[in-house]
Short mmCIF file of C-alpha atoms in Angstrom, two decimals:
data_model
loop_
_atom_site.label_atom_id
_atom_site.label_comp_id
_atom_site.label_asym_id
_atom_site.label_seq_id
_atom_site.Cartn_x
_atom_site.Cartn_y
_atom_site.Cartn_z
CA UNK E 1482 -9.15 -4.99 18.52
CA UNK E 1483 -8.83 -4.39 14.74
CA UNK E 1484 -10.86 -6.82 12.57
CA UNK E 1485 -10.15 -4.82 9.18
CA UNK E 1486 -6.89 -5.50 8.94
CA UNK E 1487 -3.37 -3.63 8.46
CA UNK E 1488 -2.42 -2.40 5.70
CA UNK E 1489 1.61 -1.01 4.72
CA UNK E 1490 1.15 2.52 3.15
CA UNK E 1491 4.34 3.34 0.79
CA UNK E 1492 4.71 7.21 -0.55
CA UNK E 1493 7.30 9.45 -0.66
CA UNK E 1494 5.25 12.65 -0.59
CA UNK E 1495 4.41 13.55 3.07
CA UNK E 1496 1.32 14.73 2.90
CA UNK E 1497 0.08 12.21 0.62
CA UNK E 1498 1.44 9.72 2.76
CA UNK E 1499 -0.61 11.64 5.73
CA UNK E 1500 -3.95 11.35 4.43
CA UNK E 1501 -3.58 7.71 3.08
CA UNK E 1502 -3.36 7.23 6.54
CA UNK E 1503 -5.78 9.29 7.93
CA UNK E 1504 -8.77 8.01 5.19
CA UNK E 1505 -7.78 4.25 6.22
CA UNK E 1506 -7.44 4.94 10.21
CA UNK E 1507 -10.98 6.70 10.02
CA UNK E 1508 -12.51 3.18 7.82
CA UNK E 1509 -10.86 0.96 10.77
CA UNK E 1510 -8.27 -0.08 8.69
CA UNK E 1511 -4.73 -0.13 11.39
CA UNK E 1512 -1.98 1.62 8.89
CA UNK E 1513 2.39 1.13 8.85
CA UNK E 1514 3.79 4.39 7.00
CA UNK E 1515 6.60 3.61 4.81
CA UNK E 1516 8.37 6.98 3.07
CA UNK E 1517 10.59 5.35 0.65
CA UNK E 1518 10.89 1.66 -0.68
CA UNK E 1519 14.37 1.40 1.24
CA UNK E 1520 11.82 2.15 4.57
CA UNK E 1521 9.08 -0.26 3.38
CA UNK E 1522 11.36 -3.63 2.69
CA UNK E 1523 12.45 -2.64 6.67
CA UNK E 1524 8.82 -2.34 7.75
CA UNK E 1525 8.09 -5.84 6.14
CA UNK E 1526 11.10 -7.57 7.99
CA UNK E 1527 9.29 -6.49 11.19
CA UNK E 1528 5.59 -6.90 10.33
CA UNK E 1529 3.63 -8.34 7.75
CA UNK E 1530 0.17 -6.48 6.47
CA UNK E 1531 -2.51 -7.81 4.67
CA UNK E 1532 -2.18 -5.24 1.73
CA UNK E 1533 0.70 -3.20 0.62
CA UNK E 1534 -0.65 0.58 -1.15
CA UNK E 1535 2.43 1.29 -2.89
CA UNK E 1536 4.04 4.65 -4.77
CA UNK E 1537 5.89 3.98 -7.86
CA UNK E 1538 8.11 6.96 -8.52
CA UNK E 1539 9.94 7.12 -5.69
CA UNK E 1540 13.59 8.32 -5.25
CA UNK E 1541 15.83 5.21 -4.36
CA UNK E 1542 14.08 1.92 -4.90
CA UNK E 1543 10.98 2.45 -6.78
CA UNK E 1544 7.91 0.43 -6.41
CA UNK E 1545 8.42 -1.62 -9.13
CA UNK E 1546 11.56 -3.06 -7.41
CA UNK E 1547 9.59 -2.94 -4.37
CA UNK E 1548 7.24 -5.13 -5.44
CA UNK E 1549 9.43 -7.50 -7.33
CA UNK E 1550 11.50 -7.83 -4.34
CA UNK E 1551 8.49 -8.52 -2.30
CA UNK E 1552 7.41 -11.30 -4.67
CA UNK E 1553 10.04 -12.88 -4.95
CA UNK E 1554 10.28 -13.99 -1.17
CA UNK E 1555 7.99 -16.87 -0.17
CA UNK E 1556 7.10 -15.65 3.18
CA UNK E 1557 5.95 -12.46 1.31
CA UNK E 1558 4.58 -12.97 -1.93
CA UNK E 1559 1.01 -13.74 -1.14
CA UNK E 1560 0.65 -10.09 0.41
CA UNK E 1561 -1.87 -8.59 -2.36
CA UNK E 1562 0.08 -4.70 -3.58
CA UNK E 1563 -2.02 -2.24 -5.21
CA UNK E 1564 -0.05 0.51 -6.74
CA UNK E 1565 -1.01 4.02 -6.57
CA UNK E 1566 0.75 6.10 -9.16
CA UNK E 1567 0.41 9.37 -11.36
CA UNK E 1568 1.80 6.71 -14.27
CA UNK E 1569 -1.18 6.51 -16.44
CA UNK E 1570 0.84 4.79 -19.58
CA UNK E 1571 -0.29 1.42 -20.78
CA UNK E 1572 2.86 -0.22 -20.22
CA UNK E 1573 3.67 1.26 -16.76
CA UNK E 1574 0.07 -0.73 -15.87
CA UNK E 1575 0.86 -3.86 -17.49
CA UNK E 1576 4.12 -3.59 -15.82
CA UNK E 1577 2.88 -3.52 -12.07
CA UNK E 1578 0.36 -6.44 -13.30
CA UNK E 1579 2.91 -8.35 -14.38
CA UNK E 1580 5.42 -7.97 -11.42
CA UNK E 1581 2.61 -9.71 -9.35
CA UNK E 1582 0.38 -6.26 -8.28
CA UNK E 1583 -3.24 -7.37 -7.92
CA UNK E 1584 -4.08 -3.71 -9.05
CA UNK E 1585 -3.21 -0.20 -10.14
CA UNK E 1586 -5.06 2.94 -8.99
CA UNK E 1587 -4.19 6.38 -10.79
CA UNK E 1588 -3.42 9.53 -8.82
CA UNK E 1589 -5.32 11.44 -8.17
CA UNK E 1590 -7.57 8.98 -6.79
CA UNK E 1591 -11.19 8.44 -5.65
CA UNK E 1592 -11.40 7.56 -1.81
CA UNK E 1593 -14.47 5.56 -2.69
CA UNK E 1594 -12.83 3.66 -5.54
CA UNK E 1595 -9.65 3.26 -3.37
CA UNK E 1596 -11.63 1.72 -0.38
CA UNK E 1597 -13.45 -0.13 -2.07
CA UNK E 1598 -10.72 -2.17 -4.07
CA UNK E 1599 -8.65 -2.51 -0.37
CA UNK E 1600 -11.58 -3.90 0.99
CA UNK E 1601 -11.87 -6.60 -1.78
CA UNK E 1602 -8.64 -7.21 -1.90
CA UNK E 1603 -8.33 -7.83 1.95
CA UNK E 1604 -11.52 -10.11 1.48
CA UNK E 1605 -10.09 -12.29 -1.26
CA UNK E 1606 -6.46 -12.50 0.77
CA UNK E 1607 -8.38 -13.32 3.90
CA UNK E 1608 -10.38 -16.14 2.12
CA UNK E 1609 -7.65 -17.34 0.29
CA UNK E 1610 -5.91 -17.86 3.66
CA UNK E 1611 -8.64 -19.94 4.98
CA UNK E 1612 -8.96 -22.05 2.19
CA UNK E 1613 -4.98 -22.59 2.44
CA UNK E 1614 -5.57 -23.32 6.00
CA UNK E 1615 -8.60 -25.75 5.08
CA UNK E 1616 -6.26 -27.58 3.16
CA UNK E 1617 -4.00 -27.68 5.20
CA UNK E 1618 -6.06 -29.01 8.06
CA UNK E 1619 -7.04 -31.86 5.61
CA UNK E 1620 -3.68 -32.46 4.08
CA UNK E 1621 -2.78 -33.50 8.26
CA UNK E 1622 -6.02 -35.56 9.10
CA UNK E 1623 -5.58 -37.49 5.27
CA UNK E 1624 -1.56 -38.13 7.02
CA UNK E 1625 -2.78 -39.12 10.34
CA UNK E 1626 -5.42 -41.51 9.16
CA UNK E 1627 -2.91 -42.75 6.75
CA UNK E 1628 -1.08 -43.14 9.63
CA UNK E 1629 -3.45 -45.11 11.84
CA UNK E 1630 -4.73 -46.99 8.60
CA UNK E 1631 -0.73 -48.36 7.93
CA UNK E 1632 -1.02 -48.95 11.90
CA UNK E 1633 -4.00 -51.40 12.00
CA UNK E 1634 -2.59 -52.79 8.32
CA UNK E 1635 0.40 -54.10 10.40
CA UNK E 1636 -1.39 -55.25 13.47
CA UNK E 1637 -3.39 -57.26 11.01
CA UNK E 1638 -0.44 -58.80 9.53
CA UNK E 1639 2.04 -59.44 12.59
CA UNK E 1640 -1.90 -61.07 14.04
CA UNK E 1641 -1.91 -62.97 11.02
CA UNK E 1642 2.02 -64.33 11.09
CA UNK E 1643 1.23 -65.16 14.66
CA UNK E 1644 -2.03 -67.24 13.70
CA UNK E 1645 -0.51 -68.92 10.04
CA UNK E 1646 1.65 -70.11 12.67
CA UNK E 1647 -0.57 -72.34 14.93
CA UNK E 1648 -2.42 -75.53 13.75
CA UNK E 1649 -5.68 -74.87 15.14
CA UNK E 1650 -8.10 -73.54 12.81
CA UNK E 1651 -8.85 -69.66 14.25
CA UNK E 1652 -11.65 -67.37 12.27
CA UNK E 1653 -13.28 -64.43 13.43
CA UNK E 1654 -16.95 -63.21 11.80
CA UNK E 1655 -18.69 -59.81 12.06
CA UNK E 1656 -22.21 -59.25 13.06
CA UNK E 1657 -23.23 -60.26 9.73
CA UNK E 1658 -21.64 -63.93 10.49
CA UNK E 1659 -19.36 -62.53 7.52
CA UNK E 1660 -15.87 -64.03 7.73
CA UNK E 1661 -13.20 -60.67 8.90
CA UNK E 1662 -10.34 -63.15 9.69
CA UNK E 1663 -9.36 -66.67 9.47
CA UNK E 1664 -5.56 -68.33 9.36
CA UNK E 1665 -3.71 -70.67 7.53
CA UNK E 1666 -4.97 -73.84 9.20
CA UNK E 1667 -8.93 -72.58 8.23
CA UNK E 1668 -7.76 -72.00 4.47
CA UNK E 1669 -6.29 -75.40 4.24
CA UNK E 1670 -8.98 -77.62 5.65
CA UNK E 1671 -11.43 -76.27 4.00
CA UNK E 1672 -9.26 -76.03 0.73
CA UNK E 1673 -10.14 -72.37 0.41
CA UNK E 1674 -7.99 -69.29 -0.67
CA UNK E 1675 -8.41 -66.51 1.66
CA UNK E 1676 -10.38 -64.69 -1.26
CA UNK E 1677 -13.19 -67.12 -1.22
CA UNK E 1678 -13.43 -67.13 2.43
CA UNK E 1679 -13.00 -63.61 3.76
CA UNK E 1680 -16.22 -61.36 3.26
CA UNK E 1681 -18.14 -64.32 3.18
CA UNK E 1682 -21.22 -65.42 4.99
CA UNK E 1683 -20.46 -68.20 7.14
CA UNK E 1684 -23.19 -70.17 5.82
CA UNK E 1685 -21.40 -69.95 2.60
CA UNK E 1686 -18.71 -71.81 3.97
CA UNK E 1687 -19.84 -74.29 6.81
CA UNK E 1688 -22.98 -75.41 5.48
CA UNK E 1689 -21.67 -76.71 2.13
CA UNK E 1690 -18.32 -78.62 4.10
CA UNK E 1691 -18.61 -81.78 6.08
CA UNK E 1692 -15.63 -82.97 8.30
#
């Protein structure tokens, strides 16, 4: 089973295209050849990587349209896209940056420099995807303890409708003999709000009353 990842390979020159592959097969890396940005947009509806190497000259739809199309889809924007160009101008650069690339490697390339900066890339993608998932994960338990919280909030209340309505005197103390409940009846004879009885020790209350 792969464990490095898949990665969306986008050149139109064959043989280029060929040993991209082969470099990225041999590091373990599992690789979806794309010969034209027409061909990659297909490959994405099908299959999502977790890096996009992407040409920029290309006949048709050139990488930069690629990769604005690409980032401007929800589903697909978070894919990191390196681009891998002969365009060594400032602006062609700042360009790619700007369109949402997370790099830019100039042809002709070192395959050290160019594994090395998938690798990364794949890293900080992966670990950005288990931080969204972290979140995530708490985002439901803070909603389901909400939940339960609003839950037990209107227990407490429909119990406490139910026992303002009786005329015997009904409390309920913790282990600390601190007062957790008492109803309207309890406030009233000992002419207490339910501030200055709940929370309180029940010698607090009790000791200082006489009936």
């Amino acid at each position: 089973m792969n464990t490095k990842g898949t990665i969306l390979v986008v050149d139109d020159t064959t043989i280029l295209l060929a040993f991209l592959t082969t470099i990225l097969n041999d590091e373990g890396f599992e690789t979806i050849s794309a010969d034209s940005g027409e061909l990659a947009l297909v490959s994405l509806e099908k299959r999502m990587p977790d890096l996009i190497l992407l040409d920029i000259l290309m006949p048709g739809i050139d990488g930069f349209e690629v990769c604005r199309q690409i980032k401007s889809q929800e589903k697909l924007s978070h894919i990191p896209i390196i681009f891998l160009t002969a365009l060594t101008e400032k602006e062609d650069r700042i360009k790619g940056l700007q369109l949402g690339a997370v790099d830019y490697i100039i042809k002709p390339f070192e395959e050290k420099e160019l594994l090395i900066k998938v690798k990364n890339h794949i890293t900080i993608r992966r670990l950005n995807l288990e931080v969204q998932k972290k979140s995530e994960e708490l985002e439901e338990n803070n909603l389901i303890l909400k939940l339960a919280n609003q839950k037990i909030l209107d227990q407490h209340n429909q119990l406490q409708l139910i026992a303002d309505s009786l005329p015997a005197l009904i409390a309920r103390i913790d282990t600390n003999l601190k007062y957790i409940f008492a109803n309207k009846a309890y406030f009233i004879i000992f002419k207490k709000t339910p501030e200055q009885i709940i929370g309180k020790h029940l010698s607090q209350i009790i000791d200082k009353e006489t009936f």
